[in-house]
Amino acid sequence: APDRQPTLWHQPTMQDLTSITHETLLLEVRKQLPHPVKTESQLDGTIVLTSCKPGEVIVRINEDEISIAVFAIRWDGPHTRVVNPRELAKFNWRLLPASQTIEAVQGFISSAVQLRRAEYRQCEQCGETTPPEWMHDKRVCHSCAEQHLGVIY
């Protein structure tokens, strides 16, 4: 049997166990999100960050929790679209050490971006790649449906 190196256990330091500050968490999230990033403050103190145009990821941060969601739209009628995020993760960021919080945020944001971009479709008429909410069906975008198929929205 080959010689095995003993596994060295790392004694956590106080810095390893300290949670991230609210300000540092916001900076880390902004750094990880694809740009541009729109930032909104809600009355209850929650900060909502939405990345890209059209949207890709929505992150909500309050005093204790962070949630990371895939951007999505729901249509309430032909001209009324409503942002309807699909939550991917939600956790109390104050309970984790800073390094684990940052690692989790990076992973969930990366996953949300990948999931959103996988939903984009190419229109068979114009060749444009668009998000699902801009598609009439799986093959044709709204604009081409109006121009070529006689659809009226």
PDB file of C-alpha atoms in Angstrom:
ATOM      1  CA  ALA A   1       0.000   0.000   0.000  1.00  0.00           C
ATOM      2  CA  PRO A   2       1.338   3.439  -0.886  1.00  0.00           C
ATOM      3  CA  ASP A   3       2.300   5.718   1.950  1.00  0.00           C
ATOM      4  CA  ARG A   4      -0.559   8.028   2.790  1.00  0.00           C
ATOM      5  CA  GLN A   5       0.008  11.552   3.930  1.00  0.00           C
ATOM      6  CA  PRO A   6      -1.807  12.335   7.146  1.00  0.00           C
ATOM      7  CA  THR A   7      -4.729  14.690   6.728  1.00  0.00           C
ATOM      8  CA  LEU A   8      -3.959  17.924   8.491  1.00  0.00           C
ATOM      9  CA  TRP A   9      -6.870  19.484  10.284  1.00  0.00           C
ATOM     10  CA  HIS A  10      -7.048  23.251  10.077  1.00  0.00           C
ATOM     11  CA  GLN A  11      -8.014  24.885  13.357  1.00  0.00           C
ATOM     12  CA  PRO A  12     -10.518  27.604  12.397  1.00  0.00           C
ATOM     13  CA  THR A  13      -9.519  31.112  13.389  1.00  0.00           C
ATOM     14  CA  MET A  14     -11.982  33.750  14.562  1.00  0.00           C
ATOM     15  CA  GLN A  15     -11.697  35.368  11.113  1.00  0.00           C
ATOM     16  CA  ASP A  16     -12.731  32.087   9.466  1.00  0.00           C
ATOM     17  CA  LEU A  17     -15.865  31.963  11.620  1.00  0.00           C
ATOM     18  CA  THR A  18     -16.899  35.611  11.340  1.00  0.00           C
ATOM     19  CA  SER A  19     -19.923  36.338   9.174  1.00  0.00           C
ATOM     20  CA  ILE A  20     -19.709  38.787   6.323  1.00  0.00           C
ATOM     21  CA  THR A  21     -20.912  42.368   6.823  1.00  0.00           C
ATOM     22  CA  HIS A  22     -23.998  43.634   4.999  1.00  0.00           C
ATOM     23  CA  GLU A  23     -21.906  46.127   3.001  1.00  0.00           C
ATOM     24  CA  THR A  24     -19.335  43.500   1.988  1.00  0.00           C
ATOM     25  CA  LEU A  25     -22.105  41.109   0.965  1.00  0.00           C
ATOM     26  CA  LEU A  26     -23.634  43.786  -1.291  1.00  0.00           C
ATOM     27  CA  LEU A  27     -20.234  44.474  -2.875  1.00  0.00           C
ATOM     28  CA  GLU A  28     -19.634  40.750  -3.463  1.00  0.00           C
ATOM     29  CA  VAL A  29     -23.065  40.265  -5.036  1.00  0.00           C
ATOM     30  CA  ARG A  30     -22.589  43.287  -7.340  1.00  0.00           C
ATOM     31  CA  LYS A  31     -19.195  41.914  -8.363  1.00  0.00           C
ATOM     32  CA  GLN A  32     -20.665  38.484  -9.216  1.00  0.00           C
ATOM     33  CA  LEU A  33     -23.758  39.625 -11.132  1.00  0.00           C
ATOM     34  CA  PRO A  34     -23.565  40.156 -14.899  1.00  0.00           C
ATOM     35  CA  HIS A  35     -23.821  43.876 -15.719  1.00  0.00           C
ATOM     36  CA  PRO A  36     -25.708  46.147 -15.870  1.00  0.00           C
ATOM     37  CA  VAL A  37     -27.107  45.781 -12.360  1.00  0.00           C
ATOM     38  CA  LYS A  38     -30.228  47.677 -11.302  1.00  0.00           C
ATOM     39  CA  THR A  39     -30.440  48.301  -7.540  1.00  0.00           C
ATOM     40  CA  GLU A  40     -33.682  49.068  -5.704  1.00  0.00           C
ATOM     41  CA  SER A  41     -34.304  49.685  -2.014  1.00  0.00           C
ATOM     42  CA  GLN A  42     -37.634  48.581  -0.589  1.00  0.00           C
ATOM     43  CA  LEU A  43     -39.429  50.162   2.359  1.00  0.00           C
ATOM     44  CA  ASP A  44     -38.560  47.255   4.668  1.00  0.00           C
ATOM     45  CA  GLY A  45     -34.830  47.762   4.002  1.00  0.00           C
ATOM     46  CA  THR A  46     -34.493  44.908   1.509  1.00  0.00           C
ATOM     47  CA  ILE A  47     -32.091  45.588  -1.360  1.00  0.00           C
ATOM     48  CA  VAL A  48     -33.133  44.056  -4.703  1.00  0.00           C
ATOM     49  CA  LEU A  49     -30.475  43.674  -7.396  1.00  0.00           C
ATOM     50  CA  THR A  50     -31.512  42.698 -10.920  1.00  0.00           C
ATOM     51  CA  SER A  51     -28.808  41.833 -13.422  1.00  0.00           C
ATOM     52  CA  CYS A  52     -28.806  42.445 -17.159  1.00  0.00           C
ATOM     53  CA  LYS A  53     -31.363  43.706 -19.618  1.00  0.00           C
ATOM     54  CA  PRO A  54     -33.363  41.568 -20.222  1.00  0.00           C
ATOM     55  CA  GLY A  55     -33.060  40.291 -16.666  1.00  0.00           C
ATOM     56  CA  GLU A  56     -31.102  37.193 -15.738  1.00  0.00           C
ATOM     57  CA  VAL A  57     -30.768  37.042 -11.955  1.00  0.00           C
ATOM     58  CA  ILE A  58     -32.589  38.706  -9.064  1.00  0.00           C
ATOM     59  CA  VAL A  59     -30.917  38.871  -5.660  1.00  0.00           C
ATOM     60  CA  ARG A  60     -32.770  40.083  -2.573  1.00  0.00           C
ATOM     61  CA  ILE A  61     -30.782  40.942   0.559  1.00  0.00           C
ATOM     62  CA  ASN A  62     -32.203  41.998   3.893  1.00  0.00           C
ATOM     63  CA  GLU A  63     -30.682  42.160   7.371  1.00  0.00           C
ATOM     64  CA  ASP A  64     -30.558  38.367   7.717  1.00  0.00           C
ATOM     65  CA  GLU A  65     -31.439  36.598   4.481  1.00  0.00           C
ATOM     66  CA  ILE A  66     -30.318  36.486   0.902  1.00  0.00           C
ATOM     67  CA  SER A  67     -32.335  34.936  -1.893  1.00  0.00           C
ATOM     68  CA  ILE A  68     -31.098  34.263  -5.400  1.00  0.00           C
ATOM     69  CA  ALA A  69     -33.619  33.733  -8.174  1.00  0.00           C
ATOM     70  CA  VAL A  70     -33.722  33.166 -11.913  1.00  0.00           C
ATOM     71  CA  PHE A  71     -35.385  36.123 -13.620  1.00  0.00           C
ATOM     72  CA  ALA A  72     -38.709  35.233 -15.220  1.00  0.00           C
ATOM     73  CA  ILE A  73     -41.754  37.023 -16.618  1.00  0.00           C
ATOM     74  CA  ARG A  74     -45.420  36.083 -16.309  1.00  0.00           C
ATOM     75  CA  TRP A  75     -47.915  37.650 -18.717  1.00  0.00           C
ATOM     76  CA  ASP A  76     -51.112  39.004 -17.123  1.00  0.00           C
ATOM     77  CA  GLY A  77     -52.786  39.777 -20.428  1.00  0.00           C
ATOM     78  CA  PRO A  78     -51.326  40.597 -23.828  1.00  0.00           C
ATOM     79  CA  HIS A  79     -49.638  43.851 -22.735  1.00  0.00           C
ATOM     80  CA  THR A  80     -49.009  43.309 -19.034  1.00  0.00           C
ATOM     81  CA  ARG A  81     -45.869  41.529 -18.013  1.00  0.00           C
ATOM     82  CA  VAL A  82     -45.065  40.887 -14.372  1.00  0.00           C
ATOM     83  CA  VAL A  83     -41.647  39.954 -13.018  1.00  0.00           C
ATOM     84  CA  ASN A  84     -42.048  36.465 -11.553  1.00  0.00           C
ATOM     85  CA  PRO A  85     -38.650  35.270 -10.240  1.00  0.00           C
ATOM     86  CA  ARG A  86     -38.043  31.560  -9.667  1.00  0.00           C
ATOM     87  CA  GLU A  87     -36.212  31.272  -6.357  1.00  0.00           C
ATOM     88  CA  LEU A  88     -33.121  29.087  -6.519  1.00  0.00           C
ATOM     89  CA  ALA A  89     -31.764  29.562  -2.990  1.00  0.00           C
ATOM     90  CA  LYS A  90     -32.538  31.375   0.223  1.00  0.00           C
ATOM     91  CA  PHE A  91     -30.467  31.325   3.400  1.00  0.00           C
ATOM     92  CA  ASN A  92     -29.542  33.306   6.487  1.00  0.00           C
ATOM     93  CA  TRP A  93     -26.196  34.783   5.530  1.00  0.00           C
ATOM     94  CA  ARG A  94     -25.417  35.823   9.111  1.00  0.00           C
ATOM     95  CA  LEU A  95     -25.205  32.167  10.211  1.00  0.00           C
ATOM     96  CA  LEU A  96     -22.372  31.270   7.826  1.00  0.00           C
ATOM     97  CA  PRO A  97     -18.727  32.265   7.913  1.00  0.00           C
ATOM     98  CA  ALA A  98     -17.888  34.961   5.358  1.00  0.00           C
ATOM     99  CA  SER A  99     -15.932  32.599   3.085  1.00  0.00           C
ATOM    100  CA  GLN A 100     -18.826  30.119   2.908  1.00  0.00           C
ATOM    101  CA  THR A 101     -21.345  32.884   2.241  1.00  0.00           C
ATOM    102  CA  ILE A 102     -19.267  34.234  -0.642  1.00  0.00           C
ATOM    103  CA  GLU A 103     -18.752  30.737  -2.062  1.00  0.00           C
ATOM    104  CA  ALA A 104     -22.474  29.966  -1.869  1.00  0.00           C
ATOM    105  CA  VAL A 105     -23.450  33.290  -3.465  1.00  0.00           C
ATOM    106  CA  GLN A 106     -20.975  32.764  -6.317  1.00  0.00           C
ATOM    107  CA  GLY A 107     -22.284  29.265  -6.990  1.00  0.00           C
ATOM    108  CA  PHE A 108     -25.969  30.177  -6.886  1.00  0.00           C
ATOM    109  CA  ILE A 109     -25.523  33.276  -9.068  1.00  0.00           C
ATOM    110  CA  SER A 110     -23.544  31.255 -11.610  1.00  0.00           C
ATOM    111  CA  SER A 111     -26.263  28.570 -11.637  1.00  0.00           C
ATOM    112  CA  ALA A 112     -29.036  31.163 -12.026  1.00  0.00           C
ATOM    113  CA  VAL A 113     -27.243  32.765 -14.998  1.00  0.00           C
ATOM    114  CA  GLN A 114     -26.777  29.367 -16.663  1.00  0.00           C
ATOM    115  CA  LEU A 115     -30.415  28.395 -16.107  1.00  0.00           C
ATOM    116  CA  ARG A 116     -31.715  31.700 -17.503  1.00  0.00           C
ATOM    117  CA  ARG A 117     -29.475  31.694 -20.572  1.00  0.00           C
ATOM    118  CA  ALA A 118     -30.460  28.076 -21.325  1.00  0.00           C
ATOM    119  CA  GLU A 119     -34.060  29.283 -21.745  1.00  0.00           C
ATOM    120  CA  TYR A 120     -33.254  31.678 -24.593  1.00  0.00           C
ATOM    121  CA  ARG A 121     -34.477  30.614 -28.025  1.00  0.00           C
ATOM    122  CA  GLN A 122     -33.613  31.578 -31.581  1.00  0.00           C
ATOM    123  CA  CYS A 123     -36.488  32.771 -33.758  1.00  0.00           C
ATOM    124  CA  GLU A 124     -36.761  30.781 -36.976  1.00  0.00           C
ATOM    125  CA  GLN A 125     -37.943  33.882 -38.869  1.00  0.00           C
ATOM    126  CA  CYS A 126     -35.454  36.619 -37.897  1.00  0.00           C
ATOM    127  CA  GLY A 127     -32.661  34.563 -36.326  1.00  0.00           C
ATOM    128  CA  GLU A 128     -32.610  36.676 -33.136  1.00  0.00           C
ATOM    129  CA  THR A 129     -31.961  34.911 -29.855  1.00  0.00           C
ATOM    130  CA  THR A 130     -34.482  36.078 -27.286  1.00  0.00           C
ATOM    131  CA  PRO A 131     -35.675  35.251 -23.782  1.00  0.00           C
ATOM    132  CA  PRO A 132     -38.717  32.978 -23.521  1.00  0.00           C
ATOM    133  CA  GLU A 133     -41.129  35.786 -22.631  1.00  0.00           C
ATOM    134  CA  TRP A 134     -40.473  37.391 -26.039  1.00  0.00           C
ATOM    135  CA  MET A 135     -41.342  34.227 -27.944  1.00  0.00           C
ATOM    136  CA  HIS A 136     -44.807  33.641 -29.424  1.00  0.00           C
ATOM    137  CA  ASP A 137     -44.152  29.911 -29.369  1.00  0.00           C
ATOM    138  CA  LYS A 138     -41.050  27.698 -29.391  1.00  0.00           C
ATOM    139  CA  ARG A 139     -40.130  28.773 -32.921  1.00  0.00           C
ATOM    140  CA  VAL A 140     -41.185  32.395 -33.531  1.00  0.00           C
ATOM    141  CA  CYS A 141     -40.664  35.624 -31.569  1.00  0.00           C
ATOM    142  CA  HIS A 142     -43.506  38.064 -30.838  1.00  0.00           C
ATOM    143  CA  SER A 143     -42.326  40.557 -33.451  1.00  0.00           C
ATOM    144  CA  CYS A 144     -42.178  37.978 -36.249  1.00  0.00           C
ATOM    145  CA  ALA A 145     -45.521  36.501 -35.180  1.00  0.00           C
ATOM    146  CA  GLU A 146     -47.065  39.942 -35.721  1.00  0.00           C
ATOM    147  CA  GLN A 147     -45.202  40.631 -38.985  1.00  0.00           C
ATOM    148  CA  HIS A 148     -45.406  37.199 -40.646  1.00  0.00           C
ATOM    149  CA  LEU A 149     -48.222  35.269 -38.969  1.00  0.00           C
ATOM    150  CA  GLY A 150     -50.819  38.032 -38.548  1.00  0.00           C
ATOM    151  CA  VAL A 151     -50.892  37.710 -34.759  1.00  0.00           C
ATOM    152  CA  ILE A 152     -52.235  40.777 -32.968  1.00  0.00           C
ATOM    153  CA  TYR A 153     -51.175  41.364 -29.365  1.00  0.00           C
TER     154      TYR A 153
END
